[in-house]
Coordinates of C-alpha atoms in Angstrom, one line a residue:
X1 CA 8.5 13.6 24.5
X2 CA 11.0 10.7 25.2
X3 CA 10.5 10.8 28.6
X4 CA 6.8 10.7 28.2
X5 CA 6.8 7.8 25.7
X6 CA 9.0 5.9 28.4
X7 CA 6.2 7.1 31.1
X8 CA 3.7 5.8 29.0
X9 CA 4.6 3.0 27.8
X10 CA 4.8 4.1 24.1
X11 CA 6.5 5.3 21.1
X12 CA 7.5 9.0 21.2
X13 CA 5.6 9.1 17.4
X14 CA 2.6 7.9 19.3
X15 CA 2.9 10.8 21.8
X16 CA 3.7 13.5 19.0
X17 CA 0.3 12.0 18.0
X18 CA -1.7 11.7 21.1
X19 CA -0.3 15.1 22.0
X20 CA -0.7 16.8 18.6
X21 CA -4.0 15.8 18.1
X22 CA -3.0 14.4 14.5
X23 CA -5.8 13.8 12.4
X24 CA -6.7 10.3 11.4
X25 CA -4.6 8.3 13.9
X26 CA -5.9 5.3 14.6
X27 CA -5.3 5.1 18.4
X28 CA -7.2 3.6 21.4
X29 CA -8.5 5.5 24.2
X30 CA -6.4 3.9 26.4
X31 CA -3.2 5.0 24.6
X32 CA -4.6 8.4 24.6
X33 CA -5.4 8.7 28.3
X34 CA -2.1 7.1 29.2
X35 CA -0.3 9.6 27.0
X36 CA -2.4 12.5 28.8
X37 CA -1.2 10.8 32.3
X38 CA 1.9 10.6 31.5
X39 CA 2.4 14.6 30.4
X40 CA 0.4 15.6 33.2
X41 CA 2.7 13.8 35.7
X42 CA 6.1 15.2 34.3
X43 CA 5.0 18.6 33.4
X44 CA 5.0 18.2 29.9
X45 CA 3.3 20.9 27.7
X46 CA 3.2 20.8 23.9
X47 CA 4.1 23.9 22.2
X48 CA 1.3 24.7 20.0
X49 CA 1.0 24.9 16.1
X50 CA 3.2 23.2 13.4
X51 CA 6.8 23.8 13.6
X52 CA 7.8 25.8 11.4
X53 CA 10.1 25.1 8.1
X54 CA 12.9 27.5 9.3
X55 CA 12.9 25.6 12.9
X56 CA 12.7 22.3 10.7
X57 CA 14.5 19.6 12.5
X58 CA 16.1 17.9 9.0
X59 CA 14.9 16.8 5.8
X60 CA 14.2 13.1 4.6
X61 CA 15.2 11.8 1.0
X62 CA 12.4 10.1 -0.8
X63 CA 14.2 8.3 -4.0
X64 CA 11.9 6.6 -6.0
X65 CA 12.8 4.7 -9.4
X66 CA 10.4 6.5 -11.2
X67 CA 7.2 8.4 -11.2
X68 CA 4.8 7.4 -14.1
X69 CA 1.4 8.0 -14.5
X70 CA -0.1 5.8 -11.5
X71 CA -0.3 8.0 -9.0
X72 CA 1.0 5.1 -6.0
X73 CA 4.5 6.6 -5.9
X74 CA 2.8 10.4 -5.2
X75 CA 0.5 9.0 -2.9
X76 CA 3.3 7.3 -0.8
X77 CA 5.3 10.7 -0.8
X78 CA 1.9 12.8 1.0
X79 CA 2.0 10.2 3.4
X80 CA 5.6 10.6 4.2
X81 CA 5.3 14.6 3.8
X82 CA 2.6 14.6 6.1
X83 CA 4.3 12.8 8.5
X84 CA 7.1 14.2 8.2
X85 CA 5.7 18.1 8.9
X86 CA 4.2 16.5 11.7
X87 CA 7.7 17.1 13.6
X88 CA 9.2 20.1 11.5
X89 CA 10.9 17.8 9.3
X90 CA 10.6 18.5 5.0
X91 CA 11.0 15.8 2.4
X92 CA 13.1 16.3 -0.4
X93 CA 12.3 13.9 -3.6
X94 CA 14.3 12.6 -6.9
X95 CA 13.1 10.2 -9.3
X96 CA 16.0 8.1 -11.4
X97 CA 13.8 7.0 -14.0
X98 CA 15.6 3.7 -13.7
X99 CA 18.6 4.4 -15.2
X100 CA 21.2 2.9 -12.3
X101 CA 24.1 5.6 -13.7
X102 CA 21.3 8.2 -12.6
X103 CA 20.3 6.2 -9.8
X104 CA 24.5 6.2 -8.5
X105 CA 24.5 10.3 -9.2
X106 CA 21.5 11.3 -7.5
X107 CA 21.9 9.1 -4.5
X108 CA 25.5 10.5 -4.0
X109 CA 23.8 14.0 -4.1
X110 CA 21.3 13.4 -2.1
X111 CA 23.5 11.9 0.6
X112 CA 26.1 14.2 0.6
X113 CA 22.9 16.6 2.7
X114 CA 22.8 16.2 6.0
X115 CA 19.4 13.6 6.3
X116 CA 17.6 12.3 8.6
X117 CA 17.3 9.2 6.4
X118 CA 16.4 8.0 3.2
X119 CA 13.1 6.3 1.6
X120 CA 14.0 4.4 -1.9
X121 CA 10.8 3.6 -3.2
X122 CA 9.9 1.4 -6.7
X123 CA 6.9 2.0 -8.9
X124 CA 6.4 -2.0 -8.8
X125 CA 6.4 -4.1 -5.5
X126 CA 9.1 -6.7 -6.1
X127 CA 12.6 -7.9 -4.3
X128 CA 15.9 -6.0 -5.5
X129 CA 19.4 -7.9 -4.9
X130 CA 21.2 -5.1 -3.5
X131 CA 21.3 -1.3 -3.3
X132 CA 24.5 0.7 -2.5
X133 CA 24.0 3.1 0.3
X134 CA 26.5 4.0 3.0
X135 CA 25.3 2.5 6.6
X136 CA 25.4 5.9 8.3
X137 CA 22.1 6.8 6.8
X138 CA 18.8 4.9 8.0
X139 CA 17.1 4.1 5.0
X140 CA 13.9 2.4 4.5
X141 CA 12.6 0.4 1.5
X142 CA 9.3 1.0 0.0
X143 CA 7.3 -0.9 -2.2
X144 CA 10.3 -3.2 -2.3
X145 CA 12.6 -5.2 -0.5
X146 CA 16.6 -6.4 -0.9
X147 CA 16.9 -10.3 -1.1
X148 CA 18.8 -10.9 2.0
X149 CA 16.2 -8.9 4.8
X150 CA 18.9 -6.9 5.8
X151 CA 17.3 -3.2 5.3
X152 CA 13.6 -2.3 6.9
X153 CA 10.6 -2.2 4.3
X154 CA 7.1 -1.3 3.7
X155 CA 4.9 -3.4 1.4
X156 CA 1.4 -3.5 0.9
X157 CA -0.6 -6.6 2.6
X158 CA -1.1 -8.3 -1.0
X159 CA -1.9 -11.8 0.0
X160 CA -4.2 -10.7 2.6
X161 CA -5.8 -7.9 0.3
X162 CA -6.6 -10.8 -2.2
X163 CA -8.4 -12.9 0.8
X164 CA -10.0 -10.0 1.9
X165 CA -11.7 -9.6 -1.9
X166 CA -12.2 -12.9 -2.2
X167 CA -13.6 -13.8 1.2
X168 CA -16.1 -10.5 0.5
X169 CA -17.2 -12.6 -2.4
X170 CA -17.6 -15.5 -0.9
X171 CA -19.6 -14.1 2.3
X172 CA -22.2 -12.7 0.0
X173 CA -23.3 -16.3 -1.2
X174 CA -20.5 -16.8 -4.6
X175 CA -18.9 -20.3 -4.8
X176 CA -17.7 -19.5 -8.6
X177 CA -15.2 -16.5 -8.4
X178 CA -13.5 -15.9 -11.5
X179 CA -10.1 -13.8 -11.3
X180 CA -8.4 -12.2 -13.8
X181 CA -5.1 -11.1 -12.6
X182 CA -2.1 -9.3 -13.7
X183 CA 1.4 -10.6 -15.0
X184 CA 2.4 -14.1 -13.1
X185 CA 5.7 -12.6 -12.9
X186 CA 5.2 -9.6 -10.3
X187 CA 4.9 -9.9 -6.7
X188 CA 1.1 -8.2 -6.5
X189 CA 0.1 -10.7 -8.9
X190 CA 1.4 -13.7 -7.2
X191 CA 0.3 -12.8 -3.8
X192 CA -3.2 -11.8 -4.8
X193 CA -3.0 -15.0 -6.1
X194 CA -2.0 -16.1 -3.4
X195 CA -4.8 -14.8 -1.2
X196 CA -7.5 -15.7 -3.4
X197 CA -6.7 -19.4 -3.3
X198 CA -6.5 -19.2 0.6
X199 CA -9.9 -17.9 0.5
X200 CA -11.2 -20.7 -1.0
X201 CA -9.7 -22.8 1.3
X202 CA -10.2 -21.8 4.4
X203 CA -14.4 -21.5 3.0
X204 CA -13.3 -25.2 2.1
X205 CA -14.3 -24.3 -1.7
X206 CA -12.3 -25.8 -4.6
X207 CA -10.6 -23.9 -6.6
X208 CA -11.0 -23.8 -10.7
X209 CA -8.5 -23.1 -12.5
X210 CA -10.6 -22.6 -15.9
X211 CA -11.6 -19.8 -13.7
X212 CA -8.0 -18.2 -13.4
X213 CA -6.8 -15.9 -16.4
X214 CA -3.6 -13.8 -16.2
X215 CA -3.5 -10.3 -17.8
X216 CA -1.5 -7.6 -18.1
X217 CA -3.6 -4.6 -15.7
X218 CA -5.1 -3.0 -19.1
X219 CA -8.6 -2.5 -19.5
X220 CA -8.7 -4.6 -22.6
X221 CA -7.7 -7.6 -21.0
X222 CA -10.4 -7.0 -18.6
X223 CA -12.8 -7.3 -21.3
X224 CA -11.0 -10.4 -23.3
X225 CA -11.2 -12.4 -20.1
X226 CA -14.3 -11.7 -18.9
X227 CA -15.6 -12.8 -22.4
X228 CA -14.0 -15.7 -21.7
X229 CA -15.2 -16.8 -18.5
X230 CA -18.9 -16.1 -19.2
X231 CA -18.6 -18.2 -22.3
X232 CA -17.6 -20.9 -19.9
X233 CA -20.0 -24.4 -19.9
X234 CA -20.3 -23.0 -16.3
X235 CA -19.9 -19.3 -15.5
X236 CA -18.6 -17.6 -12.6
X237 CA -21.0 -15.7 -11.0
X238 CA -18.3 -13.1 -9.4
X239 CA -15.4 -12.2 -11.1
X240 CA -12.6 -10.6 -8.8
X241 CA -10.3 -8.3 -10.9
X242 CA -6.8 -8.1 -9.9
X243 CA -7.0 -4.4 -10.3
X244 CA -9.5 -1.2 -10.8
X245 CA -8.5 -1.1 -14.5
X246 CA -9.0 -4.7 -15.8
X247 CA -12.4 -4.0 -13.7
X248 CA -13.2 -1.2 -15.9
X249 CA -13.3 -3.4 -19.1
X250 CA -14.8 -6.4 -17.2
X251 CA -17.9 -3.9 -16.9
X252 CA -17.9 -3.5 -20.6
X253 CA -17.5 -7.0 -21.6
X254 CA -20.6 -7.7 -19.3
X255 CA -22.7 -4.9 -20.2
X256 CA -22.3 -6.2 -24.1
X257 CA -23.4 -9.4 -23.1
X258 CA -26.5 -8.2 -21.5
X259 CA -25.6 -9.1 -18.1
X260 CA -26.4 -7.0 -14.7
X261 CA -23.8 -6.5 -12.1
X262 CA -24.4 -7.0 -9.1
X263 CA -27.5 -9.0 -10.1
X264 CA -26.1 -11.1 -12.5
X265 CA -22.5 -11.0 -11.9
X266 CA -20.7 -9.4 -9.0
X267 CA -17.2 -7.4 -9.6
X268 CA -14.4 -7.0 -7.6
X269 CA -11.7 -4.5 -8.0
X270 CA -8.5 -4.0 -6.5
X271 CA -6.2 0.0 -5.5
X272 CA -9.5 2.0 -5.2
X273 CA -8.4 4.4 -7.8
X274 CA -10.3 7.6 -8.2
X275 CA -12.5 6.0 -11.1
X276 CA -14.1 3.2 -9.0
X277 CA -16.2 5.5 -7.5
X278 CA -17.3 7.1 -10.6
X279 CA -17.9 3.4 -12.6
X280 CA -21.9 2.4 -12.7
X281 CA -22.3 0.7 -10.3
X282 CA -19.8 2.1 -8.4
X283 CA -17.1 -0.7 -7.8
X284 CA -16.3 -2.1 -4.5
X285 CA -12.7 -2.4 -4.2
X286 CA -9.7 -3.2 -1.6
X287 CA -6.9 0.1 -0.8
X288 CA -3.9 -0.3 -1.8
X289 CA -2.3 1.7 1.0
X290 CA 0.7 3.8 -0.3
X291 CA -0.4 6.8 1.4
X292 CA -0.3 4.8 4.7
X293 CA 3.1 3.2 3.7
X294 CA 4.6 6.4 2.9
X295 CA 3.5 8.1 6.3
X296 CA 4.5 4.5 8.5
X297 CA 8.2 4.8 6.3
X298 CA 8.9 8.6 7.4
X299 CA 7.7 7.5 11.2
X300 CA 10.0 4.6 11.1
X301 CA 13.2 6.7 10.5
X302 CA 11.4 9.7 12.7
X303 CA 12.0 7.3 15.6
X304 CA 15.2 6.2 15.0
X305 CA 16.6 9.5 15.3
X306 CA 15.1 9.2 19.5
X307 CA 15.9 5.6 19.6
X308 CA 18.6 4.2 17.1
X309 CA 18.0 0.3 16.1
X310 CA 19.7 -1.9 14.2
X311 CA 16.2 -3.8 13.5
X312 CA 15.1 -4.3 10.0
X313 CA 11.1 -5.5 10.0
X314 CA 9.2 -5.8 6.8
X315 CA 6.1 -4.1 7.6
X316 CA 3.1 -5.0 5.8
X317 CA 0.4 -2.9 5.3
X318 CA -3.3 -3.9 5.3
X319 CA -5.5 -1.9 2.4
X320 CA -9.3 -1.7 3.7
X321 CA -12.3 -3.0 2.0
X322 CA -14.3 -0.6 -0.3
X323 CA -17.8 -1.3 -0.5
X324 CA -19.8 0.4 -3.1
X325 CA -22.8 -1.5 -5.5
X326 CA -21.1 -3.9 -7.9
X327 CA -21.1 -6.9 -5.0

């Protein structure tokens, strides 16, 4: 598969693709015919079927902080499994529920195994100042990053996600977007900030901050904000919510008050949780791509076992656009 990548032009993950057929990649037809080319030129023929786990080629760690009950953390460790199985390899997980004594004992077990390398994941998205693990295993950093760059990471697209609401809004004819966000001091909150003021500049809208409320991702304060903003002298007429859940009680506070959404007000959401599609009207909504991150972390250290690098790139993922009926 190395030599084919090389042939190609390509990673040897993107020929395990191409050649595997994998479900849902999102390659070009180009890439794909060049990948065929290639194999056909050298001789190459993939062995069909999954590996299997007794001809498993290693195992990856995948240490997270702590499980709780979003479901983001799970969600990154499919995408990682899935990956992962993709080339024989099996993922082995630990939680350390945020105690750093735990943390020190489990990550001394864990890496005491013979790995193929090791994903630390946190429930939160946020910077951490250092994290003690010996150099001879390639470990990647999800959901988080260490202060100084120095370790590879994979972080959801915040900023851009908040444009991309925002921008959404603004397209379908809003010039007053309310927002009620989550807790000034986390990183989603801030950068979804962050992306909903660029929105309004690069529409060259002002920006109101009477219209800006922080909460605390609760449906409650969903509900107290939006009550808020519609008693304002003059009312949004979209309200982006920095998350599903604060979503979920903006619907309340506007269905008290009479009010139709889309008609009257639009609603934004934000992670596409499993309820958005079940709330009336169903809520459009941007990703918030932990399945993706968790698959893109495993195929990071998947190809530095072919090709070793002493690289560390933050990666940032883009969550899509959900459209459904409340915009």
């Amino acid at each position: 598969m190395t030599e084919v990548a090389l042939e190609a032009g390509v990673s040897q993950t993107t020929v395990s693709l191409v050649l595997n057929d994998a479900k849902g990649a999102r390659l070009s037809a180009d890439t794909r015919r060049r990948v065929h080319d290639a194999a056909k030129k050298l001789g190459y023929k993939l062995t069909a079927g999954k590996p299997s786990a007794s001809s498993s080629a290693g195992t990856i760690a995948f240490v997270v902080n702590e499980f709780s009950t979003d479901p983001w953390m799970c969600l990154a460790m499919d995408g990682a499994r899935e990956k992962a199985w993709e080339y024989g390899i099996t993922i082995t997980a630990a939680s350390t529920r945020g105690d750093p004594s735990l943390e020190h004992a489990v990550l001394e077990g864990i890496l005491a195994q013979p790995l193929v390398g090791l994903i630390y994941g946190t429930i939160h998205t946020r910077r951490i100042e250092r994290l003690d693990l010996p150099r001879r295993v390639p470990t990647v950093l999800l959901n988080c990053y260490l202060s100084d760059r120095s370790a590879p990471s994979v972080l959801p697209a915040e900023t851009l996600g908040g444009h991309t609401a925002t921008d959404h809004l603004i397209r379908a004819g809003h010039a007053r977007i309310g927002m009620i966000n989550g807790e000034p001091r986390m990183d989603a909150s801030r950068d979804r900030l962050k992306g909903y003021r660029q929105a309004h500049a690069s529409a060259d809208l002002p920006v109101d901050p009477d219209l800006i409320r922080n909460g605390n991702w609760e449906p409650s304060e969903g509900y107290h904000h939006t009550r808020e903003l519609m008693a304002l002298a003059s009312p949004p007429t979209a309200i982006f919510c920095a998350n599903d859940m604060m979503a979920s009680g903006c619907y309340e506070a506007l269905k008290e008050l009479g009010l139709r959404i889309p008609e009257d007000v639009a609603v934004m959401g934000y992670d596409d949780r499993e309820i958005a599609k079940y709330m009336h009207p169903p809520l459009t909504t941007v990703v918030l791509p932990h399945f993706e991150m968790g698959s893109i972390a495993a195929e990071f250290l998947i190809e530095q076992m072919a090709r070793p690098t002493q690289r560390a790139p933050q990666i940032k993922v883009e969550g899509d656009l959900v459209e459904r009926e409340s915009v």
